[in-house]
XYZ file of C-alpha atoms in Angstrom:
652
model
C 7.158 -47.198 -104.625
C 9.404 -49.751 -102.934
C 9.814 -53.013 -104.788
C 8.754 -56.198 -102.999
C 11.632 -58.661 -103.160
C 10.743 -61.890 -104.940
C 11.360 -65.087 -102.995
C 14.247 -66.905 -104.744
C 13.479 -70.494 -105.754
C 17.026 -71.815 -105.411
C 17.206 -72.153 -101.609
C 18.664 -68.702 -100.952
C 15.376 -67.152 -99.778
C 16.777 -67.274 -96.229
C 19.122 -64.429 -97.245
C 16.153 -62.036 -97.372
C 15.831 -62.271 -93.583
C 19.542 -62.833 -92.904
C 21.922 -61.247 -95.460
C 24.899 -62.336 -93.315
C 24.423 -65.844 -94.737
C 25.444 -64.612 -98.219
C 28.915 -66.278 -98.074
C 27.126 -69.627 -97.636
C 24.793 -69.186 -100.619
C 26.619 -71.816 -102.774
C 26.110 -74.412 -99.997
C 22.473 -73.332 -99.553
C 21.856 -73.731 -103.307
C 23.522 -77.131 -103.325
C 21.511 -78.326 -100.323
C 18.231 -77.135 -101.797
C 19.085 -78.701 -105.168
C 19.658 -82.062 -103.434
C 16.281 -81.724 -101.697
C 14.534 -80.712 -104.948
C 16.106 -83.613 -106.838
C 14.729 -86.112 -104.314
C 11.320 -84.376 -104.293
C 11.127 -84.539 -108.113
C 12.160 -88.194 -108.042
C 9.324 -89.001 -105.639
C 6.905 -87.057 -107.837
C 7.986 -89.028 -110.926
C 8.148 -92.536 -109.442
C 6.149 -92.627 -106.189
C 3.088 -90.460 -106.827
C 4.549 -87.597 -104.789
C 5.839 -87.021 -101.256
C 2.428 -87.431 -99.578
C 1.791 -90.820 -101.185
C 5.365 -91.999 -100.627
C 5.049 -91.275 -96.896
C 2.012 -93.561 -96.567
C 4.122 -96.710 -96.636
C 2.527 -97.860 -93.390
C -0.665 -98.509 -95.389
C 1.013 -100.991 -97.759
C 4.070 -102.373 -95.949
C 4.002 -104.733 -92.971
C 0.816 -106.581 -92.048
C -2.326 -105.246 -93.781
C -5.805 -106.634 -93.130
C -8.339 -106.314 -95.969
C -12.130 -106.007 -95.668
C -12.544 -109.790 -96.046
C -10.224 -110.607 -93.149
C -7.295 -111.587 -95.369
C -3.798 -110.472 -94.398
C -1.183 -109.217 -96.877
C 2.345 -109.052 -95.510
C 5.112 -107.082 -97.287
C 8.700 -106.644 -96.096
C 11.869 -105.174 -97.643
C 14.741 -107.662 -97.226
C 16.838 -107.782 -100.436
C 19.600 -110.019 -99.028
C 17.238 -112.906 -98.245
C 16.950 -115.739 -100.825
C 13.760 -117.195 -99.309
C 11.211 -115.914 -96.794
C 8.091 -117.162 -95.004
C 5.615 -115.804 -92.477
C 5.572 -117.879 -89.284
C 3.624 -117.591 -86.062
C 1.237 -119.169 -83.593
C -1.444 -119.053 -86.308
C 0.387 -121.692 -88.426
C 2.210 -123.469 -85.579
C 5.447 -121.757 -86.650
C 5.408 -123.697 -89.916
C 8.194 -122.842 -92.377
C 6.207 -124.170 -95.342
C 2.622 -122.970 -94.746
C 3.061 -119.317 -95.808
C 5.995 -118.849 -98.219
C 6.703 -115.374 -99.603
C 7.645 -114.153 -103.085
C 10.302 -111.528 -103.845
C 9.920 -108.504 -106.121
C 12.808 -107.132 -108.247
C 13.192 -104.394 -105.593
C 13.806 -106.876 -102.773
C 10.302 -106.653 -101.257
C 8.882 -109.978 -100.034
C 5.134 -110.594 -100.029
C 2.553 -113.204 -99.069
C -1.201 -113.333 -98.562
C -2.952 -115.219 -95.756
C -6.579 -115.765 -96.846
C -9.367 -115.463 -94.260
C -10.584 -118.570 -92.416
C -14.045 -117.704 -93.645
C -15.461 -114.441 -95.028
C -14.601 -111.688 -92.555
C -12.737 -114.013 -90.161
C -8.979 -113.408 -89.976
C -6.788 -116.532 -90.009
C -4.247 -114.843 -87.729
C -5.690 -114.429 -84.203
C -5.558 -110.972 -82.637
C -2.496 -110.436 -80.395
C -0.925 -113.757 -81.412
C 2.842 -114.046 -81.886
C 4.266 -113.618 -85.372
C 7.655 -113.472 -87.142
C 9.291 -113.546 -90.545
C 11.778 -116.311 -91.190
C 14.389 -115.802 -93.943
C 17.053 -117.863 -95.654
C 20.362 -116.102 -96.332
C 22.720 -116.647 -99.298
C 24.877 -118.754 -96.940
C 21.940 -121.139 -96.453
C 21.503 -120.072 -92.816
C 17.988 -119.325 -91.561
C 17.141 -116.285 -89.401
C 13.914 -115.232 -87.637
C 13.027 -111.566 -87.185
C 10.200 -109.376 -85.898
C 8.542 -107.549 -88.851
C 10.026 -104.028 -89.119
C 6.616 -102.343 -89.467
C 5.070 -104.256 -86.514
C 2.653 -102.192 -84.412
C 2.877 -104.216 -81.196
C 5.632 -106.084 -79.378
C 5.538 -107.445 -75.842
C 8.039 -108.704 -73.308
C 7.630 -111.491 -70.768
C 10.618 -111.197 -68.445
C 9.732 -114.483 -66.733
C 10.569 -116.205 -70.039
C 13.064 -113.912 -71.786
C 14.110 -110.235 -72.015
C 13.682 -110.423 -75.807
C 10.505 -108.867 -77.205
C 7.988 -110.838 -79.252
C 6.133 -109.462 -82.267
C 2.336 -109.557 -82.052
C -0.398 -109.212 -84.655
C -2.520 -106.321 -83.369
C -5.981 -106.570 -84.937
C -8.658 -106.109 -82.245
C -12.339 -106.695 -83.017
C -13.991 -103.571 -84.439
C -15.858 -102.847 -81.216
C -12.541 -102.774 -79.307
C -10.777 -100.379 -81.700
C -10.622 -96.927 -80.098
C -12.728 -94.388 -81.999
C -11.366 -90.844 -81.761
C -13.910 -88.226 -80.723
C -11.556 -85.299 -81.377
C -9.252 -84.530 -84.282
C -5.768 -83.072 -84.178
C -5.176 -79.993 -82.056
C -5.958 -76.804 -83.969
C -3.757 -74.664 -81.709
C -1.202 -72.579 -83.584
C 2.473 -73.026 -82.747
C 2.513 -69.652 -80.959
C 3.014 -69.414 -77.194
C 3.764 -73.083 -76.544
C 4.115 -74.066 -72.889
C 5.373 -77.631 -73.041
C 5.133 -80.262 -70.312
C 7.761 -82.930 -71.063
C 6.467 -86.220 -69.687
C 7.382 -89.905 -69.493
C 4.339 -92.118 -68.904
C 6.234 -94.842 -67.042
C 7.506 -92.542 -64.249
C 4.280 -90.563 -63.844
C 3.207 -91.637 -60.359
C 4.768 -92.126 -56.907
C 4.339 -95.909 -57.326
C 7.415 -98.153 -57.383
C 6.453 -99.605 -60.771
C 5.750 -98.593 -64.365
C 2.786 -96.196 -64.633
C 0.171 -96.954 -67.316
C -1.362 -94.943 -70.172
C -4.703 -95.114 -68.334
C -3.252 -93.759 -65.080
C -1.539 -90.950 -66.975
C -4.823 -90.054 -68.665
C -6.803 -90.028 -65.425
C -4.248 -88.634 -62.948
C -1.638 -86.580 -64.812
C -3.562 -84.880 -67.649
C -5.719 -82.874 -65.169
C -2.528 -81.735 -63.362
C -0.977 -80.532 -66.641
C -4.125 -78.621 -67.545
C -4.357 -76.990 -64.105
C -0.693 -75.949 -64.256
C -1.431 -73.925 -67.389
C 0.619 -75.913 -69.907
C -0.956 -76.184 -73.363
C 1.266 -78.874 -74.862
C 2.591 -82.291 -73.797
C 5.810 -83.745 -75.179
C 5.641 -87.498 -74.670
C 8.909 -89.348 -74.239
C 9.691 -93.057 -74.590
C 6.540 -93.996 -76.518
C 8.301 -95.647 -79.471
C 9.106 -99.173 -78.299
C 12.505 -99.670 -76.721
C 13.769 -102.945 -75.279
C 15.831 -101.302 -72.533
C 13.674 -99.277 -70.126
C 16.685 -97.433 -68.686
C 17.475 -95.923 -72.125
C 14.738 -93.314 -71.399
C 13.267 -94.334 -74.765
C 16.304 -93.351 -76.837
C 17.268 -96.858 -77.989
C 14.284 -97.582 -80.229
C 13.823 -101.180 -81.372
C 10.372 -101.078 -83.012
C 9.547 -97.781 -84.722
C 5.836 -98.389 -85.366
C 5.036 -99.941 -81.978
C 3.771 -97.905 -79.019
C 5.519 -99.174 -75.899
C 3.545 -102.054 -74.403
C 5.030 -101.424 -70.933
C 2.328 -98.861 -70.266
C -0.649 -100.607 -71.881
C -2.257 -101.195 -75.276
C -2.304 -99.101 -78.474
C -5.985 -98.365 -77.868
C -5.226 -96.999 -74.374
C -2.607 -94.640 -75.816
C -5.171 -93.420 -78.370
C -7.618 -92.760 -75.541
C -4.985 -90.749 -73.635
C -4.238 -88.549 -76.674
C -7.935 -88.067 -77.413
C -8.541 -87.000 -73.802
C -5.661 -84.508 -74.019
C -7.250 -83.041 -77.165
C -10.586 -82.790 -75.361
C -8.790 -80.719 -72.692
C -7.344 -78.406 -75.357
C -3.809 -79.808 -75.065
C -1.477 -80.319 -78.025
C 0.429 -83.633 -77.946
C 3.928 -84.022 -79.410
C 5.890 -87.250 -79.778
C 9.576 -87.392 -78.940
C 10.645 -89.067 -82.195
C 14.025 -90.801 -82.418
C 15.176 -90.909 -86.054
C 18.786 -89.971 -85.289
C 19.821 -93.542 -84.508
C 18.406 -96.977 -83.621
C 19.050 -99.702 -81.086
C 21.629 -102.261 -82.224
C 19.452 -105.189 -81.060
C 19.090 -107.832 -83.753
C 16.513 -110.305 -82.407
C 13.939 -107.670 -81.408
C 15.151 -104.629 -83.374
C 15.724 -103.756 -87.028
C 19.529 -104.157 -86.967
C 20.861 -106.803 -89.405
C 17.268 -107.476 -90.377
C 18.097 -109.310 -93.625
C 21.445 -110.594 -92.384
C 23.449 -107.576 -93.609
C 24.620 -104.610 -91.519
C 23.605 -102.112 -94.214
C 19.863 -102.519 -94.803
C 18.475 -99.499 -92.935
C 21.885 -98.304 -91.771
C 25.274 -97.414 -93.188
C 27.582 -100.433 -93.348
C 30.758 -100.705 -91.308
C 32.055 -98.032 -88.921
C 30.040 -95.279 -90.619
C 26.838 -96.977 -89.471
C 27.814 -97.092 -85.797
C 27.498 -94.337 -83.198
C 30.293 -95.264 -80.803
C 29.154 -92.928 -78.015
C 25.535 -94.118 -78.065
C 26.419 -97.725 -78.971
C 23.723 -97.681 -81.629
C 23.169 -97.806 -85.403
C 23.014 -94.825 -87.778
C 20.465 -94.612 -90.584
C 21.450 -94.314 -94.240
C 19.234 -91.304 -95.053
C 20.354 -91.400 -98.674
C 18.557 -94.704 -99.351
C 15.123 -94.606 -100.959
C 13.605 -97.340 -98.761
C 15.036 -95.833 -95.575
C 13.316 -92.559 -96.491
C 10.052 -94.452 -97.062
C 10.389 -96.110 -93.647
C 11.161 -92.919 -91.699
C 8.737 -90.556 -93.482
C 5.967 -93.156 -93.203
C 6.804 -93.532 -89.518
C 5.978 -89.832 -88.998
C 2.703 -90.178 -90.930
C 1.808 -93.278 -88.917
C 2.089 -91.523 -85.534
C 0.115 -88.539 -86.895
C -2.630 -90.582 -88.571
C -3.075 -93.636 -86.352
C -2.454 -92.071 -82.920
C -3.353 -88.441 -83.732
C -0.140 -86.921 -82.396
C 0.109 -83.217 -83.320
C 3.803 -83.056 -84.121
C 7.278 -84.062 -83.047
C 10.346 -83.149 -81.079
C 13.133 -84.614 -83.226
C 15.863 -86.091 -81.057
C 19.574 -85.832 -81.880
C 19.324 -83.466 -84.847
C 22.893 -82.207 -84.328
C 24.248 -85.744 -84.653
C 22.249 -86.234 -87.850
C 23.540 -83.022 -89.409
C 27.204 -83.171 -88.433
C 28.657 -86.362 -86.999
C 28.240 -88.500 -90.092
C 25.852 -86.672 -92.365
C 27.187 -83.161 -92.783
C 28.013 -81.205 -95.910
C 30.689 -83.700 -96.966
C 28.245 -86.550 -97.493
C 25.749 -85.045 -99.896
C 23.350 -83.503 -97.381
C 21.458 -86.819 -97.018
C 20.297 -86.198 -93.429
C 19.448 -82.570 -94.197
C 17.408 -83.668 -97.224
C 15.532 -86.151 -95.016
C 14.754 -83.443 -92.434
C 13.643 -81.020 -95.187
C 11.398 -83.669 -96.773
C 9.977 -84.552 -93.328
C 9.163 -80.925 -92.480
C 7.803 -80.188 -95.954
C 5.565 -83.276 -95.884
C 4.289 -82.659 -92.356
C 3.536 -78.950 -92.837
C 1.875 -79.581 -96.204
C -0.465 -82.322 -94.979
C -1.104 -81.123 -91.408
C -1.480 -77.319 -91.305
C -1.204 -77.121 -87.480
C 1.698 -79.533 -87.064
C 4.568 -78.486 -84.762
C 8.159 -79.681 -85.215
C 10.977 -79.002 -82.742
C 14.669 -79.750 -83.332
C 16.970 -80.856 -80.534
C 20.072 -79.067 -81.758
C 23.075 -77.818 -79.807
C 24.939 -76.358 -82.778
C 22.838 -73.279 -83.528
C 22.887 -74.217 -87.234
C 21.416 -71.208 -89.121
C 18.226 -71.783 -91.211
C 17.178 -74.819 -89.125
C 14.026 -72.922 -88.104
C 13.153 -71.335 -91.455
C 10.608 -72.767 -93.943
C 11.811 -75.232 -96.576
C 10.635 -73.051 -99.491
C 13.095 -70.371 -98.311
C 15.917 -72.907 -98.271
C 15.606 -73.616 -94.549
C 15.309 -77.025 -92.875
C 11.698 -76.292 -91.901
C 11.474 -76.725 -88.114
C 9.061 -74.513 -86.146
C 11.353 -74.398 -83.096
C 14.774 -75.385 -81.842
C 15.593 -76.165 -78.208
C 17.760 -73.544 -76.421
C 20.108 -76.140 -75.008
C 22.665 -73.636 -73.679
C 20.219 -72.296 -71.060
C 20.078 -75.290 -68.661
C 23.839 -75.752 -69.032
C 24.295 -72.145 -67.883
C 22.252 -72.641 -64.687
C 24.022 -75.861 -63.708
C 27.450 -74.301 -64.403
C 26.601 -71.219 -62.294
C 25.227 -73.271 -59.417
C 28.163 -75.695 -59.462
C 31.004 -73.231 -59.866
C 29.915 -69.818 -58.582
C 28.662 -68.384 -55.309
C 25.522 -66.211 -55.584
C 27.477 -62.963 -55.468
C 29.613 -64.125 -58.416
C 26.664 -64.561 -60.768
C 27.116 -62.404 -63.880
C 23.916 -60.696 -64.950
C 25.384 -60.015 -68.398
C 26.034 -63.718 -68.916
C 22.491 -64.634 -67.831
C 20.950 -62.111 -70.240
C 23.300 -63.031 -73.098
C 22.571 -66.765 -72.786
C 18.809 -66.176 -72.609
C 18.673 -63.764 -75.566
C 21.412 -65.215 -77.781
C 19.180 -66.782 -80.406
C 18.737 -66.326 -84.128
C 16.387 -63.584 -85.276
C 13.211 -65.052 -86.852
C 14.010 -68.626 -85.779
C 11.903 -69.577 -82.767
C 13.401 -71.169 -79.662
C 12.042 -73.333 -76.849
C 13.600 -72.127 -73.611
C 13.886 -74.281 -70.505
C 15.682 -74.273 -67.179
C 16.019 -78.045 -67.148
C 14.686 -81.030 -69.103
C 14.991 -84.782 -68.606
C 18.726 -84.521 -69.438
C 19.435 -82.558 -66.261
C 17.250 -84.869 -64.152
C 19.173 -88.002 -65.134
C 21.455 -89.756 -62.684
C 24.900 -88.188 -62.575
C 23.630 -84.625 -62.508
C 21.749 -82.901 -59.730
C 18.451 -81.265 -60.614
C 18.170 -77.496 -60.188
C 15.936 -78.057 -57.175
C 18.639 -80.273 -55.677
C 21.279 -77.578 -56.160
C 18.989 -75.046 -54.530
C 18.011 -77.269 -51.589
C 20.062 -75.216 -49.171
C 18.594 -71.959 -50.471
C 15.120 -70.500 -50.391
C 12.650 -72.181 -52.769
C 11.757 -68.876 -54.350
C 15.326 -68.530 -55.680
C 14.247 -71.271 -58.030
C 11.163 -69.242 -58.986
C 13.297 -66.351 -60.269
C 15.477 -68.758 -62.270
C 12.451 -70.381 -63.922
C 10.626 -67.113 -64.418
C 13.430 -65.301 -66.218
C 13.810 -68.301 -68.552
C 10.042 -68.247 -69.211
C 9.893 -64.512 -69.900
C 13.245 -63.688 -71.530
C 14.476 -66.959 -72.977
C 12.448 -67.787 -76.061
C 9.205 -68.109 -77.982
C 8.130 -71.281 -76.151
C 8.812 -72.751 -72.697
C 9.441 -76.336 -71.605
C 9.292 -77.973 -68.181
C 10.186 -81.572 -67.337
C 7.558 -83.429 -65.339
C 7.939 -82.837 -61.601
C 10.204 -79.801 -61.908
C 7.165 -77.545 -61.594
C 7.216 -78.303 -57.869
C 10.976 -78.779 -57.468
C 11.091 -82.582 -57.472
C 13.881 -83.347 -54.996
C 15.515 -86.364 -56.620
C 17.341 -87.290 -59.798
C 16.082 -89.851 -62.326
C 17.504 -93.353 -62.325
C 15.719 -96.225 -64.041
C 15.729 -99.812 -62.774
C 18.969 -101.454 -63.908
C 21.519 -103.957 -62.752
C 23.638 -101.261 -61.091
C 20.856 -100.216 -58.678
C 19.308 -103.594 -57.960
C 16.539 -102.941 -60.524
C 15.014 -100.381 -58.183
C 12.107 -98.086 -59.086
C 12.907 -95.726 -56.176
C 14.152 -92.995 -58.542
C 12.094 -93.942 -61.605
C 8.936 -92.179 -60.433
C 7.581 -88.690 -59.876
C 6.403 -88.147 -56.319
C 3.263 -86.079 -56.880
C 2.351 -86.935 -53.277
C 4.938 -84.333 -52.194
C 3.146 -81.440 -53.879
C -0.222 -82.686 -52.632
C 0.992 -82.585 -49.021
C 0.076 -79.164 -47.603
C 2.646 -79.484 -44.822
C 5.525 -79.503 -47.317
C 7.036 -76.564 -49.210
C 6.715 -78.045 -52.710
C 3.245 -76.529 -53.027
C 4.749 -73.012 -53.150
C 6.755 -73.556 -56.312
C 3.819 -75.421 -57.851
C 1.588 -72.404 -57.174
C 4.160 -70.110 -58.776
C 4.355 -72.346 -61.863
C 0.560 -72.121 -62.198
C 0.630 -68.330 -61.817
C 3.481 -67.980 -64.323
C 1.801 -70.071 -67.035
C -1.648 -68.549 -66.722
C -0.144 -65.053 -66.679
C 1.544 -65.850 -69.997
C -1.810 -67.074 -71.259
C -3.190 -63.599 -70.547
C -0.290 -61.387 -71.703
C 1.254 -63.713 -74.337
C 4.897 -62.710 -73.933
C 6.112 -65.893 -75.640
C 4.579 -64.763 -78.936
C 5.678 -61.130 -78.446
C 8.898 -59.761 -79.982
C 12.146 -60.264 -78.055
C 12.415 -58.331 -74.826
C 14.170 -54.977 -74.518
C 16.715 -55.321 -71.718
C 17.371 -51.915 -70.150
C 19.485 -52.961 -67.164
C 22.071 -55.622 -66.273
C 23.589 -54.294 -63.036
C 26.471 -56.517 -61.900
C 26.874 -54.925 -58.447
C 23.196 -54.869 -57.533
C 22.521 -58.189 -59.346
C 19.438 -56.654 -60.972
C 18.044 -57.347 -64.462
C 15.233 -55.217 -65.932
C 13.454 -55.725 -69.250
C 10.163 -55.063 -71.044
C 8.192 -57.554 -73.091
C 4.551 -57.777 -74.176
C 3.731 -54.477 -72.426
C 4.987 -55.725 -69.047
C 7.949 -54.553 -66.974
C 10.030 -57.384 -65.444
C 12.407 -56.659 -62.543
C 14.667 -59.421 -61.190
C 16.811 -58.926 -58.089
C 19.217 -61.889 -57.849
C 21.203 -60.385 -54.961
C 21.537 -62.960 -52.148
C 21.033 -60.403 -49.370
C 20.538 -56.862 -50.649
C 17.070 -55.344 -51.089
C 16.686 -51.910 -52.687
C 14.175 -49.210 -51.739
C 13.133 -46.684 -54.407
C 15.139 -48.480 -57.056
C 14.995 -46.481 -60.289
C 14.238 -48.443 -63.477
C 13.608 -47.260 -67.027
C 10.378 -47.940 -68.916
C 9.326 -46.846 -72.394
C 5.554 -46.444 -72.015
C 4.364 -43.781 -69.524
C 1.491 -44.290 -67.092
C 0.419 -45.723 -63.757
C 1.946 -49.171 -63.183
C 0.565 -51.784 -60.809
C 1.878 -55.108 -59.484
C 0.924 -58.028 -61.724
C 3.000 -60.701 -59.976
C 5.574 -60.938 -57.195
C 7.498 -64.107 -56.328
C 7.614 -62.784 -52.741
C 3.906 -63.448 -52.161
C 2.978 -65.631 -49.159
C 1.229 -68.197 -51.379
C 4.591 -68.756 -53.111
C 6.419 -69.173 -49.788
C 7.668 -65.570 -49.823
C 7.728 -62.856 -47.157
C 5.049 -60.539 -48.590
C 7.470 -57.617 -48.704
C 5.773 -56.070 -51.734
C 2.436 -54.250 -51.501
C 0.304 -55.909 -54.192
C -1.964 -52.837 -54.271
C 0.952 -50.458 -54.804
C 0.871 -47.974 -57.664
C 3.918 -46.669 -59.505
C 3.814 -43.467 -61.583
C 6.308 -42.778 -64.349
C 8.477 -39.661 -64.516
C 9.084 -38.406 -68.073
C 12.859 -38.418 -67.946
C 15.192 -40.738 -69.876
C 16.715 -43.551 -67.816
C 18.730 -46.550 -69.053
C 17.801 -45.756 -72.639
C 14.048 -45.599 -71.913
C 11.845 -42.472 -72.105
C 10.557 -42.709 -68.504
C 11.465 -44.067 -65.097
C 9.707 -45.339 -62.017
C 11.003 -46.171 -58.544
C 10.193 -49.521 -56.968
C 11.080 -51.579 -53.924
C 13.015 -54.675 -55.058
C 13.547 -57.245 -52.293
C 16.516 -59.618 -52.571
C 15.982 -62.861 -54.495
C 12.680 -61.645 -55.927
C 11.021 -61.395 -59.335
C 8.510 -58.579 -59.836
C 6.189 -57.896 -62.777
C 4.498 -54.528 -63.295
C 1.919 -53.577 -65.884
C -0.370 -50.704 -66.826
């Protein structure tokens, strides 16, 4: 009888699935020990990880059942503090705060009368603090759930007390998505750009106009960008100023809740693009220098600055910073019913300042975050934006991994852009395409994509732009091979499903504050006279075909052919036979391809169909019979017609 190997409890469990990591076992043990030490500390002093991550229920502005408001804020450098706002005519004496030994300030604002809050809903509010120097500073509360901007007065955001009457609070009709993390087809979307209008699109418009499009296209997951409040619209949401506030540009918190609830009703999973890798350096409407020091939430000095991003870097080793960030994740899950997160900038967190040399602080944070989320929310999905390929990132924490469900395959879009920029069609290397699409760690799931928002940003042409002078169905083959060969999940950036012709460029000083390129022109795909409809139809067919055959959750494909002269790639996955002819001009009659399973094969999909803008060169009713003779390492072969620039799928 074979012995079942026991899972080690020292963080080296990952070696069971990858023995090649053995030389790194001392580092794995050390990392896991650092994680365990912090976990035990939270158990001993904070009532455990789950309780510790509920800081949003006790910090910031909390309304009790009588209408009283308790306000708590961590600001150890301050010598005095008071709550000021429209409710007390900005008085510096009406609502003084007291300081705990841990540097947490607190005050209580009693109700006007039983059940009547003394602070009006949506009124402006701030904390004012006195520094050791005697100077006074005003700040927006760090845990604030709503900030607004009135550009006619000032570009600086104002904190608001969000406490709508009970009848106006959105009541969720649906819980979290119960979809497993298998077979994710992700639609990456930015609410503000989600219409052809030359203005910011709203949560309500997205709910009514875009959600039905996403559902029809066959995507089962939405990744929402730029929801966490950011003062600078052109930052694409990556310079976060207020971590607990949903961006007010697009509407109210209740309207965002309605959007998410509607997505759940449609069977869609909703992920938040969470930015915990860095923070905006704004002081007046951000959390930088909140208590007058540069090292409250961030590292002090140069270590706390990301020179490339011009932003601040969190001190993940600090207890209160962990409370803030872990509670931030719980807040978006509990209050808005998001189903998980795409963590931005994970590579920067792990290496640039927080690698092995600095006590694993960022890694411990990510492990705690994944452990907490997966423990409390069984169907949660976490995705790491990582370019490094760090091993164990996508393995469970109990094995010694970092705990993410997926990592983004960031080399794939870079490959396409490089090929299109630097090589003519006949120079494309099939081996390179296959290697890039299949070069991922065994048992760590990847999200594959041809292009995301990064490629659509100004300064880089979109894939559709590069292919403008070619046939649209060239693009179909590129997308389709990424979908079928590239990973265990697939991602598409909003508008790319129909080959959106323009780059992204947000209103800014350099372009006269124009919205011309800060929108998605869905009117193009709705116009039957234009060619965009063809790619859109192919995207629909591709996604719904995956829904039926489930290749994303099948084992990695077996690639039987990478022919550099013919420009043909052949592989099998999920019981289907995929044949890609990337040759710019050469079609092949009776092309022999290997296949493992014998039988009568029929056409499942051809990118050459008329409805996809093709030439209908393939008989959709054709039948292909296998011959039991080894070919390209497979037990059988069949002969097929493979037109140039065409993707073909056969199945039994």
